[in-house]
C-alpha cells in the first residue's frame, strides 16, 4: 500500500461537529453583497436603490463573474462597506423580505436540450466561481477548445 509521506497534517477538530444535526440558517434582514468578490476588477451594480429583486436576480456584472441575489427583497442602499481585509468597497445592500421569491423556471435548465455553448453561458451568467480563494470564474475553466475530447472530469467539491 502506498501512503502519502510528508506534508502538513493539521488537526481537523471534527469531534466538535461530527455528531451534530445540520441546522438551517436564515439570511439576515439586511444582506450585503460586496462588489469585489474575487481577485479581478470589482463588479458593477446593475440595480438601483428601491429596485425589487428575487432569488436569481442579476445584481452586478463583471468582466469575470456576475453577482446574483440569493434573497428576495428591496435594494436599500448602494454604499461603501468594509470587507474582511479592512478595506472599503462598493456594496449592494438588500432588505431581505424572507420570502425567497424566485422567477426560476425549471424548463430553462434542462441540460439534455442545451448545447455545450449554452451550458457554458448559463454557468457564466450565474456567476459561478471557484472556492479556492481567488474566486476564479468557472465558465473560464469549462470553456475548452475541443470539448468532445474530454473523457473525464474531476470535481473537487467541498
Coordinates of N, CA, C and O in Angstrom, one line a residue:
X1 N 0.8 -1.2 0.0 CA 0.0 0.0 0.0 C 0.9 1.2 0.0 O 1.8 1.4 0.8
X2 N 0.6 2.2 -0.9 CA 1.3 3.5 -1.0 C 0.6 4.5 -0.1 O -0.6 4.7 -0.2
X3 N 1.3 5.2 0.7 CA 0.7 6.2 1.5 C 1.4 7.5 1.3 O 2.5 7.6 0.8
X4 N 0.8 8.6 1.6 CA 1.3 9.9 1.5 C 2.4 10.2 2.5 O 2.1 9.9 3.7
X5 N 3.6 10.6 2.1 CA 4.6 10.9 3.0 C 4.9 12.4 3.1 O 4.8 13.1 2.1
X6 N 5.2 12.9 4.3 CA 5.5 14.3 4.4 C 4.3 15.2 4.4 O 3.1 14.8 4.5
X7 N 4.5 16.5 4.2 CA 3.4 17.4 4.2 C 3.0 17.9 5.6 O 3.5 17.4 6.6
X8 N 1.9 18.7 5.6 CA 1.4 19.2 6.9 C 0.0 18.5 7.1 O -0.8 18.4 6.2
X9 N -0.1 17.9 8.3 CA -1.4 17.2 8.6 C -2.0 18.0 9.8 O -1.8 17.5 11.0
X10 N -2.7 19.1 9.6 CA -3.3 19.8 10.7 C -4.4 19.1 11.4 O -5.1 18.3 10.8
X11 N -4.5 19.3 12.7 CA -5.6 18.7 13.5 C -6.9 19.2 12.9 O -7.1 20.4 12.6
X12 N -7.9 18.3 12.7 CA -9.1 18.6 12.0 C -10.2 19.0 12.9 O -11.2 19.7 12.5
X13 N -10.2 18.7 14.2 CA -11.2 19.1 15.1 C -12.6 18.6 14.8 O -13.6 19.3 15.2
X14 N -12.8 17.5 14.1 CA -14.1 17.1 13.6 C -15.0 16.6 14.8 O -16.2 16.6 14.6
X15 N -14.4 16.3 15.9 CA -15.2 15.8 17.0 C -16.2 16.9 17.5 O -17.2 16.5 18.2
X16 N -16.0 18.1 17.2 CA -16.9 19.2 17.6 C -18.2 19.2 16.9 O -19.2 19.7 17.3
X17 N -18.2 18.7 15.6 CA -19.4 18.8 14.8 C -19.8 17.4 14.2 O -21.0 17.4 13.7
X18 N -19.1 16.4 14.3 CA -19.4 15.2 13.6 C -20.7 14.5 14.0 O -21.4 13.9 13.2
X19 N -21.2 14.7 15.2 CA -22.4 14.2 15.7 C -23.5 15.2 15.8 O -24.6 14.9 16.3
X20 N -23.3 16.4 15.3 CA -24.3 17.4 15.3 C -25.3 17.4 14.2 O -24.9 17.0 13.1
X21 N -26.5 17.8 14.4 CA -27.5 17.9 13.3 C -27.2 19.1 12.5 O -26.8 20.1 13.0
X22 N -27.5 19.0 11.2 CA -27.4 20.2 10.3 C -28.5 21.2 10.7 O -29.7 20.8 10.9
X23 N -28.1 22.4 10.8 CA -29.1 23.5 11.2 C -29.3 24.4 10.0 O -28.4 24.7 9.3
X24 N -30.6 24.7 9.7 CA -30.9 25.6 8.6 C -30.8 27.1 9.2 O -31.4 27.4 10.1
X25 N -30.0 27.9 8.5 CA -29.8 29.2 8.9 C -30.5 30.2 7.9 O -30.3 30.0 6.7
X26 N -31.2 31.1 8.4 CA -31.9 32.1 7.5 C -30.9 33.2 7.3 O -30.2 33.6 8.2
X27 N -31.0 33.9 6.2 CA -30.2 35.1 5.9 C -30.8 36.2 6.8 O -31.9 36.2 7.3
X28 N -29.9 37.1 7.1 CA -30.3 38.2 8.0 C -31.3 39.2 7.3 O -31.5 39.0 6.1
X29 N -31.9 40.1 8.0 CA -32.8 41.1 7.5 C -32.2 41.9 6.4 O -32.8 42.3 5.5
X30 N -30.9 42.2 6.6 CA -30.2 43.0 5.7 C -29.0 42.2 5.1 O -28.2 41.7 5.9
X31 N -29.0 42.0 3.8 CA -28.0 41.2 3.2 C -27.1 42.1 2.3 O -27.6 42.9 1.5
X32 N -25.8 42.0 2.5 CA -24.8 42.9 1.9 C -24.0 42.0 0.9 O -23.4 41.0 1.2
X33 N -24.0 42.5 -0.4 CA -23.2 41.9 -1.5 C -22.1 42.8 -1.8 O -22.3 43.9 -2.4
X34 N -20.9 42.4 -1.5 CA -19.7 43.2 -1.8 C -19.4 43.0 -3.3 O -19.5 42.0 -3.9
X35 N -19.0 44.1 -3.9 CA -18.8 44.1 -5.4 C -17.4 43.5 -5.8 O -17.3 43.2 -6.9
X36 N -16.5 43.4 -4.9 CA -15.2 42.8 -5.2 C -15.2 41.4 -4.6 O -14.9 41.2 -3.5
X37 N -15.6 40.4 -5.4 CA -15.8 39.1 -4.9 C -14.6 38.2 -5.3 O -14.6 37.0 -4.9
X38 N -13.6 38.7 -6.0 CA -12.5 37.9 -6.5 C -11.3 38.8 -6.7 O -11.4 40.0 -6.5
X39 N -10.2 38.2 -7.2 CA -9.0 39.0 -7.4 C -9.1 39.9 -8.6 O -8.2 40.8 -8.7
X40 N -10.0 39.8 -9.4 CA -10.2 40.7 -10.6 C -10.8 42.0 -10.2 O -10.9 42.4 -9.1
X41 N -11.2 42.7 -11.3 CA -11.8 44.0 -11.1 C -13.2 43.9 -10.4 O -13.8 42.8 -10.5
X42 N -13.6 44.9 -9.6 CA -14.9 44.7 -8.9 C -16.1 44.7 -9.9 O -16.0 45.3 -11.0
X43 N -17.2 44.1 -9.5 CA -18.4 44.1 -10.3 C -19.0 45.5 -10.3 O -18.8 46.3 -9.4
X44 N -19.9 45.7 -11.2 CA -20.6 47.0 -11.4 C -22.1 46.7 -11.1 O -22.7 45.9 -11.8
X45 N -22.7 47.4 -10.1 CA -24.1 47.1 -9.8 C -25.0 47.5 -11.0 O -24.7 48.5 -11.7
X46 N -26.0 46.6 -11.3 CA -26.9 46.9 -12.3 C -28.3 47.1 -11.7 O -29.3 47.3 -12.5
X47 N -28.4 47.2 -10.4 CA -29.7 47.5 -9.7 C -29.5 48.9 -9.2 O -28.4 49.4 -9.0
X48 N -30.7 49.5 -8.8 CA -30.7 50.8 -8.2 C -31.5 50.7 -6.9 O -32.2 49.8 -6.7
X49 N -31.3 51.7 -6.1 CA -32.0 51.8 -4.8 C -33.5 51.8 -5.1 O -33.9 52.4 -6.1
X50 N -34.2 51.0 -4.3 CA -35.7 50.8 -4.4 C -36.1 49.7 -5.4 O -37.2 49.4 -5.6
X51 N -35.1 49.1 -6.2 CA -35.4 48.1 -7.1 C -35.8 46.8 -6.3 O -35.3 46.5 -5.2
X52 N -36.8 46.1 -6.8 CA -37.2 44.8 -6.2 C -36.3 43.7 -6.9 O -36.1 43.7 -8.1
X53 N -35.8 42.8 -6.1 CA -35.0 41.7 -6.6 C -35.6 40.4 -6.1 O -36.3 40.4 -5.1
X54 N -35.3 39.3 -6.8 CA -35.7 38.0 -6.4 C -34.5 37.1 -6.3 O -33.4 37.5 -6.8
X55 N -34.7 35.9 -5.8 CA -33.6 34.9 -5.8 C -33.2 34.7 -7.3 O -34.1 34.4 -8.1
X56 N -32.0 34.9 -7.6 CA -31.5 34.6 -9.0 C -31.5 35.9 -9.8 O -31.0 35.9 -11.0
X57 N -31.8 37.1 -9.3 CA -31.7 38.3 -10.0 C -30.3 38.7 -10.1 O -29.5 38.7 -9.1
X58 N -29.9 39.1 -11.3 CA -28.5 39.7 -11.5 C -28.5 41.0 -10.8 O -29.3 41.9 -11.2
X59 N -27.5 41.2 -9.9 CA -27.4 42.5 -9.2 C -26.2 43.2 -9.6 O -26.1 44.4 -9.4
X60 N -25.2 42.5 -10.2 CA -23.9 43.2 -10.6 C -23.3 42.4 -11.7 O -23.3 41.1 -11.7
X61 N -22.7 43.1 -12.6 CA -21.9 42.5 -13.7 C -20.5 42.7 -13.6 O -20.0 43.7 -13.0
X62 N -19.7 41.8 -14.1 CA -18.2 41.9 -14.1 C -17.6 41.3 -15.3 O -18.3 40.6 -16.0
X63 N -16.4 41.7 -15.6 CA -15.7 41.1 -16.7 C -15.6 39.6 -16.4 O -15.7 38.8 -17.4
X64 N -15.4 39.2 -15.2 CA -15.1 37.8 -14.9 C -16.3 37.0 -14.3 O -16.6 35.9 -14.8
X65 N -17.0 37.6 -13.3 CA -18.1 36.8 -12.7 C -19.2 37.7 -12.2 O -19.0 38.7 -11.5
X66 N -20.4 37.4 -12.6 CA -21.6 38.2 -12.2 C -21.9 37.9 -10.7 O -21.5 36.9 -10.2
X67 N -22.7 38.8 -10.1 CA -23.2 38.6 -8.7 C -24.7 38.5 -8.8 O -25.4 39.3 -9.4
X68 N -25.2 37.4 -8.3 CA -26.6 37.1 -8.3 C -27.2 37.1 -6.9 O -26.6 36.6 -5.9
X69 N -28.4 37.7 -6.7 CA -29.0 37.7 -5.4 C -29.4 36.3 -4.9 O -30.0 35.6 -5.7
X70 N -29.2 36.1 -3.7 CA -29.6 34.8 -3.0 C -30.9 35.0 -2.2 O -31.3 34.1 -1.5
X71 N -31.4 36.3 -2.2 CA -32.6 36.6 -1.4 C -33.5 37.4 -2.3 O -33.1 37.9 -3.3
X72 N -34.8 37.5 -1.8 CA -35.7 38.5 -2.5 C -35.9 39.6 -1.5 O -35.8 39.5 -0.3
X73 N -36.2 40.8 -2.1 CA -36.4 42.0 -1.3 C -36.2 43.2 -2.1 O -36.4 43.2 -3.3
X74 N -35.9 44.3 -1.4 CA -35.7 45.6 -2.0 C -34.3 46.1 -1.8 O -33.7 46.0 -0.7
X75 N -33.7 46.7 -2.8 CA -32.4 47.3 -2.7 C -32.5 48.6 -1.9 O -33.2 49.5 -2.2
X76 N -31.9 48.6 -0.7 CA -32.0 49.7 0.2 C -30.9 50.7 0.0 O -31.1 51.9 0.1
X77 N -29.7 50.3 -0.3 CA -28.5 51.2 -0.4 C -27.5 50.6 -1.3 O -27.4 49.4 -1.4
X78 N -26.7 51.4 -2.0 CA -25.5 51.1 -2.6 C -24.5 52.0 -2.0 O -24.6 53.2 -2.2
X79 N -23.5 51.4 -1.3 CA -22.6 52.2 -0.5 C -21.3 51.5 -0.2 O -21.2 50.3 -0.6
X80 N -20.4 52.2 0.4 CA -19.1 51.6 0.7 C -19.3 50.8 2.0 O -20.0 51.2 3.0
X81 N -18.7 49.6 2.0 CA -18.8 48.7 3.2 C -17.4 48.1 3.4 O -16.6 47.9 2.4
X82 N -17.0 47.8 4.6 CA -15.7 47.3 5.0 C -15.7 45.8 4.7 O -16.6 45.1 5.1
X83 N -14.7 45.3 4.0 CA -14.5 43.9 3.8 C -13.7 43.2 4.9 O -13.2 43.9 5.8
X84 N -13.4 41.9 4.7 CA -12.7 41.2 5.7 C -11.2 41.7 5.9 O -10.6 41.5 6.9
X85 N -10.7 42.3 4.8 CA -9.3 42.8 4.9 C -9.2 44.2 5.5 O -8.1 44.7 5.7
X86 N -10.4 44.8 5.8 CA -10.4 46.1 6.4 C -10.5 47.2 5.4 O -10.6 48.4 5.8
X87 N -10.5 46.9 4.1 CA -10.7 47.9 3.1 C -12.2 48.2 2.8 O -13.0 47.3 3.1
X88 N -12.4 49.3 2.3 CA -13.8 49.7 2.0 C -14.0 49.5 0.5 O -13.1 49.8 -0.3
X89 N -15.2 49.0 0.1 CA -15.5 48.8 -1.3 C -17.0 48.9 -1.5 O -17.8 48.9 -0.5
X90 N -17.4 49.1 -2.7 CA -18.8 49.2 -3.0 C -19.6 48.0 -2.7 O -19.1 46.8 -2.8
X91 N -20.8 48.1 -2.2 CA -21.7 47.0 -1.9 C -23.1 47.4 -2.2 O -23.5 48.5 -2.1
X92 N -23.9 46.3 -2.5 CA -25.3 46.4 -2.7 C -26.0 45.9 -1.5 O -25.7 44.7 -1.1
X93 N -26.8 46.6 -0.8 CA -27.5 46.2 0.4 C -29.0 46.0 0.1 O -29.7 46.9 -0.4
X94 N -29.4 44.7 0.4 CA -30.8 44.3 0.1 C -31.5 44.0 1.4 O -31.0 43.3 2.3
X95 N -32.7 44.6 1.6 CA -33.6 44.3 2.7 C -34.3 43.0 2.3 O -35.1 43.0 1.4
X96 N -33.9 41.9 3.0 CA -34.4 40.6 2.8 C -35.9 40.5 3.2 O -36.2 40.8 4.4
X97 N -36.8 40.2 2.3 CA -38.2 40.1 2.7 C -38.5 38.7 3.3 O -39.6 38.4 3.8
X98 N -37.6 37.8 3.3 CA -37.8 36.4 3.9 C -38.6 35.5 3.1 O -38.8 34.3 3.5
X99 N -39.1 35.9 1.9 CA -39.9 35.1 1.1 C -39.1 34.2 0.1 O -39.7 33.2 -0.4
X100 N -37.9 34.6 -0.3 CA -37.1 33.9 -1.2 C -37.8 33.7 -2.6 O -37.7 32.6 -3.1
X101 N -38.6 34.7 -3.0 CA -39.3 34.6 -4.3 C -38.3 34.5 -5.4 O -37.3 35.1 -5.5
X102 N -38.6 33.6 -6.3 CA -37.8 33.3 -7.5 C -38.5 33.3 -8.8 O -39.7 33.0 -8.8
X103 N -37.9 33.8 -9.8 CA -38.5 33.7 -11.1 C -38.1 32.5 -11.9 O -38.3 32.4 -13.1
X104 N -37.4 31.6 -11.2 CA -36.8 30.4 -11.9 C -37.9 29.5 -12.5 O -38.9 29.3 -11.9
X105 N -37.6 29.1 -13.7 CA -38.5 28.2 -14.4 C -37.7 26.9 -14.6 O -36.6 26.9 -15.2
X106 N -38.2 25.8 -14.2 CA -37.4 24.5 -14.2 C -37.0 24.1 -15.7 O -35.9 23.6 -15.9
X107 N -37.9 24.4 -16.6 CA -37.6 24.0 -18.0 C -36.4 24.8 -18.6 O -35.8 24.4 -19.6
X108 N -36.0 25.9 -18.0 CA -34.9 26.7 -18.5 C -33.6 26.1 -18.4 O -32.6 26.4 -19.1
X109 N -33.5 25.1 -17.5 CA -32.2 24.4 -17.3 C -32.2 22.9 -17.6 O -31.5 22.2 -16.9
X110 N -33.0 22.5 -18.6 CA -33.0 21.1 -19.0 C -31.7 20.9 -19.8 O -31.6 21.2 -21.0
X111 N -30.7 20.3 -19.1 CA -29.4 20.2 -19.7 C -29.4 19.2 -20.9 O -28.5 19.3 -21.7
X112 N -30.4 18.4 -21.0 CA -30.5 17.5 -22.2 C -30.7 18.2 -23.5 O -30.4 17.6 -24.5
X113 N -31.3 19.4 -23.4 CA -31.6 20.1 -24.7 C -30.6 21.2 -25.0 O -30.8 21.9 -26.0
X114 N -29.7 21.5 -24.0 CA -28.8 22.6 -24.2 C -27.5 22.2 -25.0 O -27.0 21.1 -24.8
X115 N -27.0 23.1 -25.8 CA -25.7 22.9 -26.4 C -24.6 23.1 -25.4 O -24.9 23.7 -24.4
X116 N -23.4 22.7 -25.7 CA -22.3 22.9 -24.9 C -22.1 24.4 -24.6 O -21.9 24.8 -23.5
X117 N -22.2 25.2 -25.7 CA -22.0 26.7 -25.5 C -23.1 27.3 -24.6 O -22.9 28.2 -23.9
X118 N -24.4 26.8 -24.7 CA -25.5 27.3 -23.9 C -25.2 26.9 -22.4 O -25.5 27.8 -21.5
X119 N -24.7 25.8 -22.2 CA -24.4 25.4 -20.8 C -23.3 26.3 -20.2 O -23.4 26.8 -19.1
X120 N -22.2 26.6 -21.0 CA -21.2 27.5 -20.5 C -21.8 28.9 -20.3 O -21.4 29.5 -19.3
X121 N -22.6 29.3 -21.1 CA -23.2 30.7 -20.9 C -24.1 30.7 -19.7 O -24.1 31.7 -18.9
X122 N -24.8 29.6 -19.4 CA -25.6 29.6 -18.1 C -24.7 29.7 -16.9 O -25.0 30.4 -15.9
X123 N -23.6 28.9 -16.9 CA -22.6 29.0 -15.8 C -22.1 30.4 -15.6 O -22.0 30.9 -14.5
X124 N -21.7 31.0 -16.8 CA -21.2 32.4 -16.8 C -22.2 33.3 -16.2 O -21.9 34.1 -15.3
X125 N -23.4 33.3 -16.7 CA -24.5 34.2 -16.3 C -24.8 34.0 -14.8 O -25.2 35.0 -14.1
X126 N -24.7 32.8 -14.3 CA -25.0 32.5 -12.9 C -23.9 33.0 -11.9 O -24.1 33.0 -10.7
X127 N -22.7 33.4 -12.5 CA -21.7 33.9 -11.6 C -21.0 32.9 -10.8 O -20.4 33.2 -9.7
X128 N -20.9 31.6 -11.3 CA -20.3 30.5 -10.5 C -18.8 30.7 -10.6 O -18.2 30.9 -11.6
X129 N -18.2 30.7 -9.4 CA -16.7 30.8 -9.2 C -16.2 29.7 -8.3 O -16.9 29.1 -7.6
X130 N -14.9 29.6 -8.4 CA -14.2 28.6 -7.5 C -14.1 29.1 -6.1 O -14.2 30.3 -5.8
X131 N -13.9 28.2 -5.2 CA -13.8 28.5 -3.8 C -12.4 28.4 -3.2 O -12.2 28.2 -2.1
X132 N -11.4 28.4 -4.1 CA -10.0 28.3 -3.7 C -9.4 29.6 -3.1 O -8.3 29.6 -2.7
X133 N -10.2 30.6 -3.1 CA -9.7 31.9 -2.5 C -9.6 33.0 -3.5 O -9.8 34.2 -3.2
X134 N -9.3 32.7 -4.8 CA -9.2 33.7 -5.8 C -10.6 34.0 -6.5 O -10.7 35.0 -7.2
X135 N -11.6 33.1 -6.3 CA -12.9 33.3 -6.9 C -12.8 33.2 -8.4 O -13.5 34.0 -9.2
X136 N -12.0 32.3 -9.0 CA -11.8 32.2 -10.4 C -13.0 31.7 -11.1 O -13.7 30.8 -10.6
X137 N -13.5 32.4 -12.2 CA -14.7 32.1 -12.8 C -14.7 30.7 -13.4 O -13.9 30.3 -14.2
X138 N -15.7 29.9 -13.0 CA -15.9 28.5 -13.5 C -16.1 28.4 -15.0 O -15.5 27.5 -15.7
X139 N -16.8 29.4 -15.6 CA -17.0 29.3 -17.0 C -15.7 29.4 -17.8 O -15.6 28.8 -18.9
X140 N -14.7 30.0 -17.3 CA -13.4 30.1 -18.0 C -12.7 28.7 -18.0 O -12.2 28.2 -19.0
X141 N -12.9 28.0 -16.8 CA -12.3 26.6 -16.7 C -13.0 25.7 -17.6 O -12.4 24.7 -18.2
X142 N -14.3 25.8 -17.8 CA -15.1 24.9 -18.6 C -15.0 25.2 -20.1 O -15.3 24.3 -20.9
X143 N -14.6 26.4 -20.5 CA -14.7 26.8 -21.9 C -13.4 26.3 -22.6 O -12.5 27.1 -22.9
X144 N -13.4 25.0 -23.0 CA -12.2 24.4 -23.6 C -12.4 24.4 -25.1 O -13.5 24.4 -25.6
X145 N -11.3 24.3 -25.9 CA -11.4 24.4 -27.3 C -12.0 23.2 -28.0 O -12.7 23.3 -29.0
X146 N -11.7 22.0 -27.4 CA -12.2 20.7 -28.0 C -13.0 19.9 -27.0 O -12.4 18.9 -26.5
X147 N -14.2 20.3 -26.6 CA -14.9 19.6 -25.5 C -15.2 18.1 -25.8 O -15.3 17.3 -24.9
X148 N -15.3 17.8 -27.1 CA -15.5 16.4 -27.5 C -14.4 15.4 -27.1 O -14.6 14.2 -27.0
X149 N -13.2 16.0 -26.9 CA -12.1 15.2 -26.5 C -12.0 14.9 -25.0 O -11.2 14.1 -24.5
X150 N -12.9 15.5 -24.2 CA -12.9 15.3 -22.8 C -13.4 14.0 -22.4 O -14.6 13.6 -22.8
X151 N -12.7 13.2 -21.7 CA -13.2 11.8 -21.3 C -13.6 11.8 -19.8 O -14.5 11.1 -19.4
X152 N -12.9 12.6 -19.0 CA -13.1 12.6 -17.6 C -13.1 14.0 -17.0 O -12.4 14.9 -17.5
X153 N -14.0 14.2 -16.0 CA -14.0 15.5 -15.3 C -13.8 15.2 -13.8 O -14.5 14.3 -13.3
X154 N -12.8 15.8 -13.2 CA -12.5 15.6 -11.8 C -13.0 16.8 -11.1 O -12.6 17.9 -11.4
X155 N -13.9 16.6 -10.1 CA -14.5 17.7 -9.4 C -14.1 17.6 -7.9 O -14.2 16.6 -7.3
X156 N -13.6 18.7 -7.4 CA -13.2 18.8 -6.0 C -14.3 19.6 -5.3 O -14.4 20.8 -5.4
X157 N -15.3 18.9 -4.8 CA -16.4 19.5 -4.2 C -16.3 19.6 -2.7 O -16.0 18.6 -2.0
X158 N -16.5 20.7 -2.1 CA -16.4 20.9 -0.6 C -17.8 21.1 -0.1 O -18.6 21.8 -0.6

